[in-house]
Amino acid sequence: MNASGPASDGWAAGDAYEAFMGRWSRVLARAFVAWLDPRPQSAWLDVGCGTGALTAAICEFAEPSSVVACDPATALLDSARHRLADPRVTWVSAGSGSLPAHPVGYDVVASCLALNFFPDPRRAVEEQLSLLRLGGRVAAAVWDYGDGMQLLRHFWDAAVRVEPRAAALHEGCRFPLCNAEGLESAFRAGGAHEVCIEAIEIPTVFEDFGDLWRPFLGGTGPAPAFVADLTRAQRDRLECELRNSLGGIAGGRIALTARAWAVTAGRGSLDR
Ligand SMILES: C[S@@+](CC[C@H](N)C(=O)[O-])C[C@H]1O[C@@H](n2cnc3c(N)ncnc32)[C@H](O)[C@@H]1O
């Protein structure tokens, strides 16, 4: 394990992340911010900001007074810095367990597609709650890896059929946190009150199979890092298995959906 999770998660390159997941996390982040319906002029902390999808959505739609965006993966943070130059944003190299504090507390501490990668999500919630000002909220969105995130579900199911050792890496099994029950219990165990959870579904539409498959070859993120570790023959078998599982579509558009679970909570009686 390194500071950003198992080395095999491979948070290695901003462009590869954008091609693989950023193109969808940016869509999700906009829906997540709209769902949070935040007060303008709030002070935000984005934990596990990666290439900056959530921070960009906050700047675009939430009229923040400030956003501190942090991540321990230097390559992704550098890429975020280059993608978004906004005077309200401060980029910080830090991870869960050593989050930057705000002099009077944040109004919102949020993470997008990151909570499940933190070493101890319950303690992460506890830490995030401790950084809030009175009346502040913690919030998170995570993919429904076990079911509604169809792209990754298809990928890992195909990977397990081709390579049994993928079973231990299948994100549907690795992240039991990522459903309504898992989030509710992690947030309550972390000391959160008024926990509100809802599903957010976005379309993930690919021009053709190549558009879906190529980003898996970029090496950044758990699934691409798994592919990078395969031999050429294993990779070809996986490509073929995944193509078949998607209905053997030869050249056509592939329309999938991705479901995330969004959660927001406060500190309850501490706020009264
Ligand atoms: C799937 S990416 C999400 C990035 C971005 N928030 C988005 O929505 O595109 C997961 C992120 O969590 C970060 N991460 C992993 N372990 C972390 C930790 N312990 N503390 C903070 N961030 C962490 C990774 O570096 C990576 O940027």
Coordinates of C-alpha atoms and ligand atoms in Angstrom, one line a residue:
M1 CA 0.0 0.0 0.0
N2 CA 1.1 3.5 -0.7
A3 CA -0.6 6.7 0.4
S4 CA -3.1 6.5 -2.3
G5 CA -4.1 2.9 -1.9
P6 CA -2.8 -0.3 -3.4
A7 CA 0.0 0.4 -5.8
S8 CA -2.0 -1.6 -8.3
D9 CA -4.7 1.1 -8.5
G10 CA -2.1 3.0 -10.6
W11 CA -3.1 6.7 -10.2
A12 CA -0.3 7.5 -12.6
A13 CA -1.3 9.9 -15.4
G14 CA -3.8 12.7 -15.7
D15 CA -4.5 12.3 -19.4
A16 CA -5.0 8.5 -19.1
Y17 CA -7.4 9.1 -16.1
E18 CA -9.4 11.6 -18.1
A19 CA -9.8 9.3 -21.1
F20 CA -10.8 6.4 -18.8
M21 CA -12.9 7.8 -16.0
G22 CA -12.6 11.6 -16.0
R23 CA -15.0 11.9 -19.0
W24 CA -17.7 10.2 -16.8
S25 CA -16.7 11.6 -13.4
R26 CA -17.1 15.1 -14.8
V27 CA -20.7 14.3 -15.8
L28 CA -21.4 12.7 -12.4
A29 CA -19.8 15.6 -10.5
R30 CA -22.1 18.1 -12.1
A31 CA -25.2 16.0 -11.2
F32 CA -23.7 15.5 -7.7
V33 CA -23.2 19.3 -7.1
A34 CA -26.8 20.0 -8.4
W35 CA -28.1 17.3 -6.0
L36 CA -26.3 18.9 -3.0
D37 CA -27.9 22.2 -3.8
P38 CA -25.2 24.1 -1.9
R39 CA -25.4 27.6 -0.5
P40 CA -23.4 30.1 -2.7
Q41 CA -20.2 31.5 -1.1
S42 CA -19.5 28.2 0.7
A43 CA -16.0 27.1 1.6
W44 CA -15.3 23.6 0.1
L45 CA -12.8 20.9 0.6
D46 CA -12.6 18.3 -2.3
V47 CA -10.9 15.2 -0.9
G48 CA -9.3 12.9 -3.5
C49 CA -9.7 15.5 -6.2
G50 CA -7.8 13.6 -8.9
T51 CA -7.8 15.6 -12.1
G52 CA -10.3 18.0 -10.7
A53 CA -13.7 16.9 -11.9
L54 CA -15.6 17.8 -8.7
T55 CA -13.6 21.0 -8.2
A56 CA -14.5 22.1 -11.7
A57 CA -18.2 21.4 -11.2
I58 CA -18.1 23.3 -7.8
C59 CA -16.5 26.3 -9.5
E60 CA -18.9 26.2 -12.5
F61 CA -22.2 25.6 -10.6
A62 CA -21.9 26.4 -6.9
E63 CA -20.4 29.9 -6.7
P64 CA -17.9 28.9 -3.9
S65 CA -16.0 31.4 -1.9
S66 CA -13.0 29.0 -2.0
V67 CA -12.2 25.4 -2.8
V68 CA -9.3 23.5 -1.3
A69 CA -8.7 20.4 -3.6
C70 CA -6.4 17.7 -2.3
D71 CA -5.0 14.4 -3.5
P72 CA -1.9 12.3 -2.6
A73 CA -1.4 11.3 -6.3
T74 CA 1.0 13.9 -7.6
A75 CA 0.5 13.1 -11.3
L76 CA -3.2 13.6 -11.1
L77 CA -2.9 16.8 -8.9
D78 CA -0.5 18.3 -11.4
S79 CA -2.8 17.5 -14.2
A80 CA -5.7 19.1 -12.3
R81 CA -3.6 22.3 -11.7
H82 CA -3.0 22.6 -15.4
R83 CA -6.7 22.0 -16.4
L84 CA -8.3 24.5 -14.0
A85 CA -6.8 27.9 -13.3
D86 CA -9.3 29.5 -10.9
P87 CA -8.3 32.0 -8.2
R88 CA -10.8 30.5 -5.8
V89 CA -9.0 27.1 -5.9
T90 CA -6.0 25.9 -3.9
W91 CA -4.4 22.6 -4.9
V92 CA -2.9 20.7 -2.0
S93 CA -0.9 17.4 -2.0
A94 CA -2.6 15.6 0.9
G95 CA -4.8 12.6 1.6
S96 CA -7.3 11.3 4.0
G97 CA -5.8 11.1 7.4
S98 CA -3.9 14.4 7.0
L99 CA -6.4 16.7 5.4
P100 CA -5.8 20.5 5.3
A101 CA -7.9 22.4 7.9
H102 CA -9.8 25.7 7.3
P103 CA -9.3 28.5 9.8
V104 CA -13.1 28.6 10.7
G105 CA -14.1 25.2 9.3
Y106 CA -15.4 24.2 5.8
D107 CA -19.1 24.5 4.8
V108 CA -18.8 21.4 2.7
V109 CA -16.3 18.6 2.7
A110 CA -16.9 16.4 -0.3
S111 CA -15.4 13.6 -2.4
C112 CA -16.3 12.2 -5.8
L113 CA -15.5 8.5 -6.6
A114 CA -12.8 8.5 -3.9
L115 CA -14.2 7.5 -0.5
N116 CA -13.9 3.8 -1.2
F117 CA -10.2 4.2 -2.0
F118 CA -9.4 5.7 1.4
P119 CA -7.8 3.2 3.8
D120 CA -10.6 3.5 6.4
P121 CA -13.8 5.2 5.2
R122 CA -15.3 5.3 8.7
R123 CA -12.3 7.2 10.0
A124 CA -12.3 9.3 6.9
V125 CA -15.9 10.4 7.6
E126 CA -14.9 11.2 11.2
E127 CA -12.0 13.3 10.1
Q128 CA -14.1 15.1 7.5
L129 CA -16.8 15.9 10.1
S130 CA -14.2 17.4 12.4
L131 CA -13.2 19.9 9.7
L132 CA -16.7 21.4 9.3
R133 CA -17.9 24.7 10.6
L134 CA -21.2 24.7 12.5
G135 CA -24.0 23.7 10.1
G136 CA -21.5 22.3 7.6
R137 CA -22.0 19.1 5.6
V138 CA -19.9 16.1 4.5
A139 CA -20.8 14.5 1.2
A140 CA -19.6 11.8 -1.1
A141 CA -20.5 10.1 -4.4
V142 CA -19.3 6.6 -5.2
W143 CA -20.0 4.3 -8.2
D144 CA -22.4 1.4 -7.6
Y145 CA -19.6 -1.0 -8.5
G146 CA -21.5 -4.1 -7.6
D147 CA -24.5 -3.4 -9.9
G148 CA -25.3 -0.2 -11.6
M149 CA -21.9 0.9 -12.9
Q150 CA -22.3 -1.1 -16.0
L151 CA -19.0 -0.4 -17.7
L152 CA -16.9 -1.6 -14.7
R153 CA -19.3 -4.5 -13.9
H154 CA -19.0 -5.8 -17.5
F155 CA -15.2 -5.3 -17.4
W156 CA -14.6 -7.1 -14.1
D157 CA -17.0 -9.9 -14.8
A158 CA -15.2 -10.6 -18.1
A159 CA -11.8 -10.3 -16.4
V160 CA -12.8 -13.0 -13.8
R161 CA -13.9 -15.3 -16.6
V162 CA -10.6 -14.9 -18.4
E163 CA -8.2 -14.6 -15.4
P164 CA -9.5 -16.0 -12.1
R165 CA -7.0 -13.9 -10.1
A166 CA -9.1 -10.9 -11.1
A167 CA -11.7 -12.1 -8.6
A168 CA -9.7 -10.5 -5.8
L169 CA -9.6 -7.2 -7.7
H170 CA -13.2 -7.1 -8.9
E171 CA -14.4 -3.7 -7.6
G172 CA -17.9 -5.0 -7.0
C173 CA -16.4 -7.3 -4.3
R174 CA -13.6 -5.0 -3.2
F175 CA -15.9 -2.1 -2.3
P176 CA -18.9 -3.3 -0.2
L177 CA -19.2 0.3 0.9
C178 CA -20.5 1.3 -2.4
N179 CA -24.3 0.9 -2.0
A180 CA -26.9 2.6 0.1
E181 CA -26.5 0.3 3.1
G182 CA -22.7 0.5 3.1
L183 CA -22.7 4.3 3.0
E184 CA -25.3 4.6 5.6
S185 CA -23.4 2.4 8.1
A186 CA -20.0 4.0 7.3
F187 CA -21.4 7.5 7.8
R188 CA -23.3 6.6 11.0
A189 CA -20.3 4.8 12.4
G190 CA -18.1 7.9 11.6
G191 CA -20.5 10.0 13.7
A192 CA -22.6 11.6 11.0
H193 CA -26.3 12.5 11.5
E194 CA -29.1 13.4 9.1
V195 CA -27.7 11.0 6.6
C196 CA -29.4 11.4 3.2
I197 CA -28.6 9.0 0.4
E198 CA -29.8 8.9 -3.2
A199 CA -28.9 7.2 -6.5
I200 CA -27.7 9.3 -9.4
E201 CA -27.6 7.7 -12.8
I202 CA -25.7 9.0 -15.8
P203 CA -25.6 7.7 -19.4
T204 CA -22.2 6.4 -20.5
V205 CA -22.4 6.1 -24.3
F206 CA -19.5 4.9 -26.5
E207 CA -19.2 5.5 -30.2
D208 CA -18.1 1.9 -30.7
F209 CA -16.2 -0.9 -28.9
G210 CA -12.8 0.7 -29.6
D211 CA -14.0 3.9 -27.8
L212 CA -14.9 1.8 -24.8
W213 CA -11.8 -0.5 -24.8
R214 CA -8.9 1.9 -25.6
P215 CA -9.1 3.8 -22.3
F216 CA -8.5 0.4 -20.5
L217 CA -5.1 0.4 -22.1
G218 CA -4.0 3.6 -20.4
G219 CA -2.7 2.1 -17.1
T220 CA -4.3 4.6 -14.7
G221 CA -7.0 3.4 -12.3
P222 CA -7.7 -0.2 -11.0
A223 CA -9.0 -1.8 -14.2
P224 CA -6.4 -0.3 -16.6
A225 CA -3.7 -1.2 -14.1
F226 CA -4.9 -4.8 -14.1
V227 CA -4.9 -4.8 -18.0
A228 CA -1.3 -3.4 -18.0
D229 CA -0.2 -6.4 -15.9
L230 CA -1.5 -9.0 -18.4
T231 CA 0.5 -10.7 -21.2
R232 CA -0.5 -9.8 -24.8
A233 CA -2.4 -13.1 -25.1
Q234 CA -4.3 -12.6 -21.9
R235 CA -5.2 -9.0 -22.9
D236 CA -6.5 -10.2 -26.3
R237 CA -8.6 -12.8 -24.6
L238 CA -10.0 -10.2 -22.2
E239 CA -10.8 -7.8 -25.1
C240 CA -12.6 -10.6 -26.9
E241 CA -14.6 -11.7 -23.8
L242 CA -15.6 -8.1 -23.0
R243 CA -16.7 -7.5 -26.6
N244 CA -18.8 -10.7 -26.6
S245 CA -20.3 -9.9 -23.2
L246 CA -21.5 -6.5 -24.7
G247 CA -23.5 -8.4 -27.3
G248 CA -20.8 -8.9 -29.9
I249 CA -21.3 -5.4 -31.2
A250 CA -18.9 -5.1 -34.1
G251 CA -19.0 -1.4 -35.0
G252 CA -22.0 0.2 -33.3
R253 CA -22.7 2.6 -30.6
I254 CA -22.8 1.1 -27.1
A255 CA -25.2 2.8 -24.7
L256 CA -24.6 1.9 -21.0
T257 CA -25.5 3.6 -17.8
A258 CA -23.5 4.3 -14.6
R259 CA -25.2 4.5 -11.3
A260 CA -23.6 6.3 -8.4
W261 CA -24.7 6.6 -4.8
A262 CA -24.6 10.1 -3.4
V263 CA -24.6 10.8 0.3
T264 CA -24.7 13.9 2.5
A265 CA -24.8 14.3 6.2
G266 CA -24.1 16.7 9.1
R267 CA -22.9 16.5 12.7
G268 CA -26.4 16.5 14.2
S269 CA -26.7 17.7 17.8
L270 CA -23.2 19.3 17.6
D271 CA -24.8 21.8 15.1
R272 CA -27.6 22.9 17.4
Ligands
LIG1 C1 -11.5 7.4 -9.0 S1 -10.4 8.7 -8.6 C2 -11.5 10.0 -8.4 C3 -10.9 11.4 -8.8 C4 -11.8 12.5 -8.9 N1 -12.4 12.9 -7.6 C5 -12.9 12.3 -9.9 O1 -14.1 12.2 -9.5 O2 -12.6 12.1 -11.1 C6 -9.9 8.3 -6.9 C7 -9.0 9.3 -6.3 O3 -8.8 9.0 -5.0 C8 -7.5 9.4 -4.7 N2 -7.1 8.7 -3.4 C9 -6.7 7.4 -3.2 N3 -6.4 7.3 -1.9 C10 -6.6 8.4 -1.3 C11 -6.4 8.9 0.1 N4 -6.0 8.1 1.0 N5 -6.7 10.2 0.4 C12 -7.2 11.0 -0.6 N6 -7.3 10.6 -1.9 C13 -7.0 9.4 -2.2 C14 -6.7 8.9 -5.9 O4 -5.4 9.5 -5.9 C15 -7.6 9.3 -7.0 O5 -7.3 10.6 -7.4

